[in-house]
Coordinates of C-alpha atoms and ligand atoms in Angstrom, one line a residue:
M14 CA -186.0 26.8 -137.5
D15 CA -183.2 27.2 -139.8
A16 CA -183.6 25.2 -142.9
P17 CA -180.8 22.4 -143.1
R18 CA -178.1 23.5 -145.7
Q19 CA -176.7 20.3 -146.6
Q20 CA -177.4 19.4 -150.1
L21 CA -179.9 16.5 -151.0
R22 CA -178.4 13.1 -151.9
L23 CA -181.9 12.0 -153.1
P24 CA -183.3 12.9 -156.3
L25 CA -186.7 14.6 -155.4
S26 CA -190.2 14.5 -156.5
I27 CA -193.2 16.7 -155.2
I28 CA -196.5 15.2 -155.3
L29 CA -199.2 18.1 -155.6
P30 CA -202.5 16.3 -155.9
T31 CA -205.2 19.3 -157.1
Y32 CA -208.9 19.4 -157.5
N33 CA -210.6 22.7 -157.9
E34 CA -207.6 24.8 -156.5
S35 CA -207.4 27.4 -159.2
Q36 CA -207.0 30.1 -156.0
N37 CA -204.1 28.3 -154.5
I38 CA -202.0 26.6 -157.1
A39 CA -200.0 29.5 -158.2
N40 CA -199.3 30.4 -154.8
V41 CA -198.2 26.9 -153.5
L42 CA -195.8 26.5 -156.2
D43 CA -194.1 29.9 -155.6
S44 CA -194.0 29.1 -151.8
I45 CA -192.3 25.5 -152.7
V46 CA -189.8 27.1 -155.0
E47 CA -188.8 29.7 -152.4
A48 CA -188.7 26.9 -149.5
L49 CA -186.4 24.8 -151.3
P50 CA -182.4 25.4 -151.2
Q51 CA -181.2 27.2 -154.3
D52 CA -179.1 24.6 -155.8
M53 CA -181.7 21.9 -155.0
P54 CA -183.2 20.0 -158.1
A55 CA -186.6 19.1 -157.9
E56 CA -189.6 17.8 -159.8
I57 CA -193.1 18.8 -159.0
I58 CA -195.9 16.7 -160.4
V59 CA -199.0 18.3 -160.2
V60 CA -201.8 15.6 -160.4
D61 CA -205.2 17.2 -161.5
D62 CA -208.5 15.4 -161.7
N63 CA -209.9 17.7 -164.6
S64 CA -210.7 20.2 -162.4
P65 CA -213.6 22.4 -163.8
D66 CA -212.1 25.5 -162.4
G67 CA -209.1 25.0 -165.0
T68 CA -206.4 24.3 -162.0
A69 CA -204.0 22.2 -164.3
D70 CA -203.9 25.1 -166.9
I71 CA -202.9 27.7 -164.5
A72 CA -200.3 25.3 -163.2
E73 CA -199.1 25.2 -166.8
E74 CA -199.1 28.8 -167.3
W75 CA -197.2 29.4 -164.0
W76 CA -194.6 26.7 -165.5
R77 CA -194.3 28.6 -168.6
G78 CA -193.8 32.3 -166.6
N79 CA -191.2 30.5 -164.5
I80 CA -189.2 28.6 -166.3
V81 CA -186.4 30.7 -166.9
N82 CA -186.0 31.7 -163.1
H83 CA -185.8 28.4 -162.1
G84 CA -183.1 26.2 -163.8
N85 CA -183.0 23.1 -161.6
I86 CA -186.8 22.9 -161.0
R87 CA -189.3 20.9 -163.6
L88 CA -193.0 20.8 -163.7
R89 CA -195.0 18.1 -164.8
V90 CA -198.8 18.2 -164.8
I91 CA -200.5 14.8 -164.9
R92 CA -204.4 15.2 -166.4
R93 CA -206.6 12.7 -165.2
P94 CA -209.9 12.3 -166.8
G95 CA -212.3 13.0 -163.7
K96 CA -212.2 13.2 -159.8
L97 CA -210.9 9.7 -159.1
G98 CA -209.8 10.5 -155.6
L99 CA -207.1 11.7 -153.4
S100 CA -205.0 8.4 -152.6
S101 CA -205.2 7.3 -156.3
A102 CA -204.0 10.7 -157.3
I103 CA -201.2 10.5 -155.2
L104 CA -200.4 6.8 -156.0
A105 CA -200.3 8.1 -159.9
G106 CA -197.9 10.9 -158.7
A107 CA -195.6 8.2 -157.0
H108 CA -195.9 6.1 -160.2
N109 CA -194.7 8.6 -162.4
A110 CA -192.0 10.1 -159.9
A111 CA -188.4 10.0 -161.3
G112 CA -187.2 10.9 -157.8
E113 CA -186.1 8.5 -155.1
A114 CA -187.1 10.8 -152.3
V115 CA -191.1 11.7 -153.1
V116 CA -193.2 14.3 -151.0
V117 CA -196.8 14.4 -150.7
M118 CA -198.6 17.5 -149.9
D119 CA -201.8 19.5 -150.2
S120 CA -202.0 22.0 -152.7
D121 CA -204.4 24.6 -150.4
M122 CA -201.5 26.3 -148.6
S123 CA -202.2 24.0 -145.5
H124 CA -198.7 22.3 -145.2
P125 CA -195.9 24.8 -145.1
P126 CA -193.3 23.8 -147.4
Q127 CA -190.7 25.3 -145.1
T128 CA -190.9 21.7 -143.6
I129 CA -189.8 20.0 -146.8
P130 CA -186.0 20.5 -146.1
H131 CA -186.6 19.0 -142.4
M132 CA -188.3 16.1 -143.9
L133 CA -185.9 15.3 -146.3
A134 CA -182.8 15.8 -143.8
E135 CA -184.9 13.2 -141.9
L136 CA -185.4 10.8 -144.6
E137 CA -181.6 10.4 -145.1
R138 CA -182.0 8.2 -142.1
C139 CA -185.4 6.4 -142.6
D140 CA -187.9 5.4 -144.9
I141 CA -191.0 7.5 -144.1
V142 CA -191.0 11.0 -142.7
V143 CA -194.4 12.3 -141.5
A144 CA -195.1 16.0 -140.6
S145 CA -197.0 15.7 -137.7
R146 CA -199.6 17.6 -136.1
Y147 CA -199.9 15.9 -133.1
V148 CA -196.1 15.5 -132.0
K149 CA -194.5 18.1 -129.7
G150 CA -194.2 21.2 -131.4
G151 CA -197.1 20.7 -134.0
S152 CA -200.5 22.0 -134.1
V153 CA -203.7 22.8 -136.1
S154 CA -204.5 26.3 -137.0
G155 CA -207.9 27.5 -137.9
W156 CA -210.0 24.2 -137.7
P157 CA -213.4 24.1 -135.9
F158 CA -213.8 22.1 -133.1
K159 CA -215.9 19.5 -134.8
R160 CA -213.1 18.9 -137.3
K161 CA -210.5 18.6 -134.7
V162 CA -212.8 15.9 -132.7
A163 CA -213.4 14.3 -136.1
S164 CA -209.5 14.3 -136.9
K165 CA -208.7 12.7 -133.5
G166 CA -211.3 10.1 -133.6
A167 CA -210.3 8.9 -136.8
T168 CA -206.6 8.9 -135.5
K169 CA -207.7 6.6 -132.7
I170 CA -209.4 4.1 -134.8
A171 CA -206.3 3.7 -136.9
R172 CA -204.1 3.4 -134.1
Y173 CA -206.2 0.7 -132.4
S174 CA -207.4 -1.2 -135.0
L175 CA -204.6 -1.3 -137.0
G176 CA -201.6 -1.0 -134.3
I177 CA -200.3 2.0 -135.7
R178 CA -197.8 3.6 -133.5
I179 CA -197.1 7.0 -134.6
K180 CA -199.2 10.2 -133.9
D181 CA -200.5 11.3 -136.8
P182 CA -201.3 8.5 -139.5
M183 CA -203.9 10.9 -141.0
S184 CA -201.5 13.3 -142.2
G185 CA -201.7 14.3 -145.8
F186 CA -198.1 15.6 -145.3
F187 CA -195.2 12.9 -145.7
A188 CA -192.2 12.0 -147.6
F189 CA -191.1 8.7 -148.4
K190 CA -188.5 6.4 -150.4
R191 CA -190.0 5.6 -153.3
H192 CA -188.6 2.0 -153.5
I193 CA -190.5 1.0 -150.4
I194 CA -193.8 1.0 -152.3
N195 CA -192.6 -1.3 -155.3
G196 CA -194.4 -4.1 -155.7
I197 CA -197.1 -3.4 -153.1
K198 CA -200.7 -3.9 -154.2
F199 CA -202.8 -0.8 -152.9
D200 CA -206.4 -0.1 -152.5
A201 CA -206.0 3.5 -152.6
I202 CA -209.3 4.4 -151.4
G203 CA -210.6 7.6 -150.2
Y204 CA -207.7 9.9 -148.4
K205 CA -205.7 7.9 -146.6
M206 CA -202.6 6.7 -148.7
L207 CA -200.0 7.6 -145.9
L208 CA -201.9 4.8 -143.7
E209 CA -202.0 2.1 -146.4
I210 CA -198.3 2.6 -146.8
L211 CA -197.6 2.5 -143.2
V212 CA -199.7 -1.1 -143.0
K213 CA -198.3 -2.2 -146.4
A214 CA -194.8 -1.2 -146.4
R215 CA -193.4 -3.6 -144.1
G216 CA -190.2 -3.1 -141.7
A217 CA -190.0 0.4 -143.1
K218 CA -188.4 2.8 -140.5
V219 CA -190.8 5.9 -139.9
K220 CA -190.3 9.2 -138.0
E221 CA -192.4 11.9 -137.4
I222 CA -191.6 15.5 -137.4
P223 CA -193.6 18.4 -136.2
Y224 CA -195.5 20.9 -138.1
T225 CA -198.6 23.5 -138.0
F226 CA -201.1 22.6 -140.2
I227 CA -203.1 26.0 -141.3
N228 CA -206.6 25.7 -142.7
R229 CA -207.1 26.7 -146.2
R230 CA -208.1 30.3 -146.6
L231 CA -209.3 30.1 -150.5
G232 CA -211.3 27.7 -151.9
T233 CA -213.3 24.5 -150.3
S234 CA -212.4 21.3 -148.7
K235 CA -213.1 18.4 -150.5
L236 CA -213.6 16.0 -147.5
D237 CA -217.2 14.9 -147.6
S238 CA -219.4 12.2 -146.2
K239 CA -218.1 9.9 -148.8
V240 CA -214.5 10.4 -147.5
T241 CA -215.5 9.6 -144.1
F242 CA -217.4 6.2 -145.3
D243 CA -214.1 5.7 -147.3
Y244 CA -212.2 5.9 -144.4
L245 CA -214.0 3.2 -142.6
R246 CA -214.0 1.1 -145.5
A247 CA -210.0 1.6 -146.0
V248 CA -209.4 0.9 -142.6
W249 CA -211.6 -2.4 -142.6
R250 CA -209.7 -3.8 -145.7
L251 CA -206.5 -2.8 -143.9
Y252 CA -207.5 -4.6 -140.9
R253 CA -208.4 -7.6 -142.9
Y254 CA -205.1 -7.4 -144.8
G255 CA -203.2 -7.3 -141.8
R256 CA -204.9 -10.5 -140.4
T257 CA -204.2 -12.7 -143.8
A258 CA -200.9 -11.3 -145.1
S259 CA -198.4 -13.0 -143.1
P260 CA -196.6 -15.8 -145.0
A261 CA -194.1 -16.4 -142.1
E262 CA -194.3 -19.7 -140.5
G263 CA -194.6 -18.4 -136.9
R264 CA -197.9 -16.4 -137.9
K265 CA -199.3 -19.7 -139.2
S266 CA -199.5 -21.5 -135.7
V267 CA -201.0 -18.4 -134.2
R268 CA -203.7 -18.3 -136.7
F269 CA -204.4 -22.3 -136.2
F270 CA -204.4 -22.1 -132.4
S271 CA -206.5 -18.8 -132.5
K272 CA -209.2 -20.7 -134.8
A273 CA -209.1 -23.8 -133.0
G274 CA -209.7 -21.5 -129.6
R275 CA -212.6 -19.9 -131.1
F276 CA -214.1 -23.2 -132.4
Y277 CA -213.8 -24.8 -129.0
T278 CA -215.4 -21.5 -127.6
V279 CA -218.2 -22.0 -130.0
G280 CA -218.7 -25.3 -128.9
A281 CA -219.0 -24.4 -125.3
S282 CA -221.5 -21.9 -126.3
G283 CA -223.6 -24.4 -128.2
L284 CA -223.8 -26.6 -124.9
L285 CA -225.6 -23.5 -123.3
V286 CA -227.9 -22.9 -126.3
N287 CA -228.5 -26.8 -126.3
Y288 CA -229.7 -26.7 -122.5
L289 CA -231.5 -23.3 -122.6
A290 CA -233.3 -24.0 -126.1
S291 CA -234.4 -27.6 -124.9
F292 CA -235.7 -25.8 -121.9
A293 CA -237.5 -23.3 -123.8
F294 CA -239.4 -25.7 -125.9
T295 CA -240.7 -27.5 -122.9
L296 CA -242.0 -24.3 -121.6
L297 CA -243.5 -23.3 -124.7
F298 CA -244.9 -26.7 -125.7
P299 CA -246.1 -28.1 -122.2
D300 CA -247.2 -31.2 -123.9
I301 CA -244.0 -32.1 -125.7
W302 CA -242.1 -35.3 -124.7
Y303 CA -238.9 -34.3 -123.2
L304 CA -236.8 -36.1 -125.7
H305 CA -238.5 -34.4 -128.6
A306 CA -237.7 -30.9 -126.8
T307 CA -233.8 -32.2 -126.6
V308 CA -233.7 -33.0 -130.2
F309 CA -234.8 -29.3 -131.3
G310 CA -232.3 -28.1 -128.7
I311 CA -229.7 -29.9 -130.7
L312 CA -230.6 -28.8 -133.8
V313 CA -230.6 -25.2 -132.7
S314 CA -227.3 -25.6 -131.1
I315 CA -225.8 -27.3 -134.2
T316 CA -227.3 -24.2 -136.1
S317 CA -225.9 -21.5 -133.8
N318 CA -222.8 -23.2 -133.8
F319 CA -222.6 -23.3 -137.5
V320 CA -223.4 -19.6 -137.7
L321 CA -221.0 -18.4 -135.3
N322 CA -218.0 -21.0 -136.7
K323 CA -218.8 -19.3 -140.2
L324 CA -218.7 -15.7 -139.2
W325 CA -216.2 -15.9 -136.3
T326 CA -214.1 -18.8 -136.2
F327 CA -213.5 -18.9 -140.0
E328 CA -214.4 -15.1 -141.1
D329 CA -216.4 -16.4 -143.9
R330 CA -218.1 -13.8 -145.3
D331 CA -219.8 -15.4 -148.4
F332 CA -223.5 -15.9 -147.8
A333 CA -224.5 -17.3 -151.3
A334 CA -227.4 -19.6 -150.3
R335 CA -226.3 -22.7 -152.2
K336 CA -222.8 -22.5 -150.4
A337 CA -224.1 -21.7 -147.2
I338 CA -226.8 -24.6 -147.3
L339 CA -224.1 -27.1 -148.6
Q340 CA -221.6 -25.8 -145.8
Y341 CA -224.5 -26.2 -143.1
G342 CA -225.2 -29.8 -144.3
L343 CA -221.6 -30.7 -144.0
F344 CA -221.0 -29.2 -140.5
A345 CA -224.4 -31.0 -139.2
G346 CA -223.3 -34.0 -140.8
F347 CA -219.6 -33.9 -139.0
S348 CA -221.4 -33.4 -135.7
A349 CA -223.6 -36.4 -136.1
F350 CA -220.3 -38.2 -137.2
G351 CA -218.5 -36.6 -134.4
A352 CA -221.1 -38.0 -132.0
L353 CA -220.9 -41.2 -133.2
V354 CA -217.0 -41.5 -133.2
Q355 CA -217.3 -40.1 -129.4
L356 CA -219.7 -43.2 -128.4
G357 CA -217.9 -45.7 -130.6
M358 CA -214.5 -44.4 -128.8
L359 CA -216.0 -44.4 -125.3
Y360 CA -217.4 -47.9 -125.6
W361 CA -214.1 -49.1 -126.9
L362 CA -212.1 -47.3 -124.0
V363 CA -214.1 -48.3 -121.3
E364 CA -215.2 -52.0 -122.3
G365 CA -212.0 -52.8 -124.4
Q366 CA -209.4 -51.0 -122.6
A367 CA -210.8 -51.1 -119.1
L368 CA -210.4 -47.2 -118.5
A369 CA -212.4 -45.4 -115.9
Y370 CA -215.5 -43.7 -117.6
P371 CA -214.4 -40.2 -116.5
V372 CA -211.1 -40.5 -118.0
A373 CA -212.1 -42.6 -120.9
L374 CA -215.0 -39.5 -121.6
V375 CA -212.2 -36.7 -121.7
M376 CA -210.5 -38.8 -124.2
A377 CA -213.4 -39.5 -126.4
V378 CA -214.5 -35.8 -126.2
A379 CA -211.0 -34.7 -127.1
I380 CA -210.7 -36.9 -130.2
A381 CA -213.7 -36.3 -131.4
S382 CA -213.8 -32.4 -131.3
V383 CA -210.2 -32.2 -132.6
G384 CA -211.5 -34.1 -135.4
N385 CA -214.5 -32.3 -135.7
F386 CA -212.3 -29.1 -136.1
L387 CA -210.1 -30.5 -138.6
L388 CA -213.0 -31.9 -140.7
N389 CA -214.9 -28.7 -140.6
K390 CA -211.5 -26.6 -141.1
K391 CA -210.5 -28.5 -144.3
W392 CA -214.1 -29.6 -146.1
T393 CA -216.6 -27.1 -144.9
F394 CA -214.9 -23.8 -145.1
K395 CA -212.2 -25.1 -147.4
E396 CA -209.3 -24.1 -145.6
K397 CA -205.6 -25.4 -145.4
V398 CA -205.6 -27.8 -142.5
W399 CA -202.4 -26.1 -140.8
G400 CA -202.4 -22.1 -141.1
Ligands
GDD23 N1 -206.3 14.8 -157.7 C1 -207.3 15.0 -156.8 N2 -208.3 14.2 -156.6 N3 -206.8 15.9 -155.8 C2 -207.7 15.8 -154.7 C3 -209.1 15.1 -154.7 C4 -209.4 14.3 -155.8 O1 -210.4 13.6 -155.7 N4 -209.6 15.1 -153.4 C5 -208.8 16.1 -152.9 N5 -207.7 16.6 -153.6 C6 -206.6 17.5 -153.2 C7 -206.9 19.2 -153.1 O2 -207.1 19.5 -154.0 C8 -206.1 19.5 -151.9 O3 -205.0 19.8 -152.6 C9 -205.8 18.1 -151.1 O4 -206.0 16.9 -151.9 C10 -206.2 17.7 -149.8 O5 -207.9 18.1 -150.0 P1 -208.7 19.2 -149.0 O6 -210.0 18.9 -149.5 O7 -208.2 20.5 -148.7 O8 -208.5 18.0 -147.6 P2 -208.4 18.6 -145.9 O9 -207.8 20.0 -146.2 O10 -210.1 18.6 -145.4 O11 -207.6 17.3 -145.2 C11 -206.4 17.3 -145.1 O12 -206.2 17.1 -143.9 C12 -206.4 15.7 -143.7 C13 -205.8 16.1 -142.0 O13 -207.0 15.6 -141.2 C14 -205.6 16.5 -145.9 O14 -204.5 16.8 -146.2 C15 -206.1 15.2 -145.8 O15 -205.1 14.1 -146.4 C16 -205.5 15.0 -144.2 O16 -205.7 13.5 -143.8
MN24 MN1 -207.2 21.2 -147.3

């Protein structure tokens, strides 16, 4: 591929996060300078986490040695006090970037800088450009089988659980227009900055272009089991973020009815639990009076309904004992109240309104259960009634 010749319109910042890259940093800086068109002004920001091997000093030395040769390139080194993580390093770089076009890449020679001009050309027409290993023309060179499988697995998790459509959301090589991250609150956990940008920069136009990832020849990868764990934590948070952060009115109704649907599903499961538990009590205690067994069955089903509604319907993960007990009390109280309402309604509809029992029963159950749902939504789980 020939590098596109046109002069870039957006001022450019390239972010290079580093941790112990003393063997790579000078090479990567050289190769970036070589790959950029002669007259393209650019700012390179090295974000170093106090690497014990002196990466930051080497970067500054490189700059002093090259300052004369590269009139339109600037280098800045941001030194952070300790190893604070790749995502947060990228974010720190982006917040300090002067350019409107921001390119993020690894500093271990895995990401060929020859791809940068192509990314910038695409960025003229969209908001985020992802250099991708998994589109046609892209590939990975030098990775062991295990790492390939892990990468594909992580990619699948992101695509299915977060509804991400692009092929390589795990890429560490990407470009974006800086303004698209304005005002976004980032978690910046672990490695996956791109993933978080893709989820949170709503409406951004994304394009993927192919590149070949070359596994590092020098130094060691910093991707360890903590990074893997951080990944799962980040995906979980982004998943929850997607479920709750939609101010649009249309989504409120979706949330309301999906919760109502869950509440009724739980209610139906309660009938089964009630039946099975009552029956089990008569088997366990052959001498028990059947009405007593049924009372136990009711208690068991109220409890299982409560737990399922707390965890599933209302997604309430606060298990502080005081609060949970209070909620349980309210829930049981509303259940009893609902039963009384149902009986009262039924009596009134059959005796007062002369409705047939089956019709009256449907109406009474419907009214009592809707009331139950709304009361629990508002008072037990402290949510807005609508939404
Ligand atoms: N400042 C800073 N702080 N930099 C870090 C940190 C950190 O805590 N951890 C890693 N880096 C830097 C490394 O110095 C390197 O330049 C870059 O981030 C990537 O780290 P590697 O350890 O080389 O990651 P990798 O090669 O295993 O993973 C790469 O490929 C993945 C694709 O599966 C990265 O590009 C990932 O982002 C990418 O997802
Ligand atoms: Mn690497």
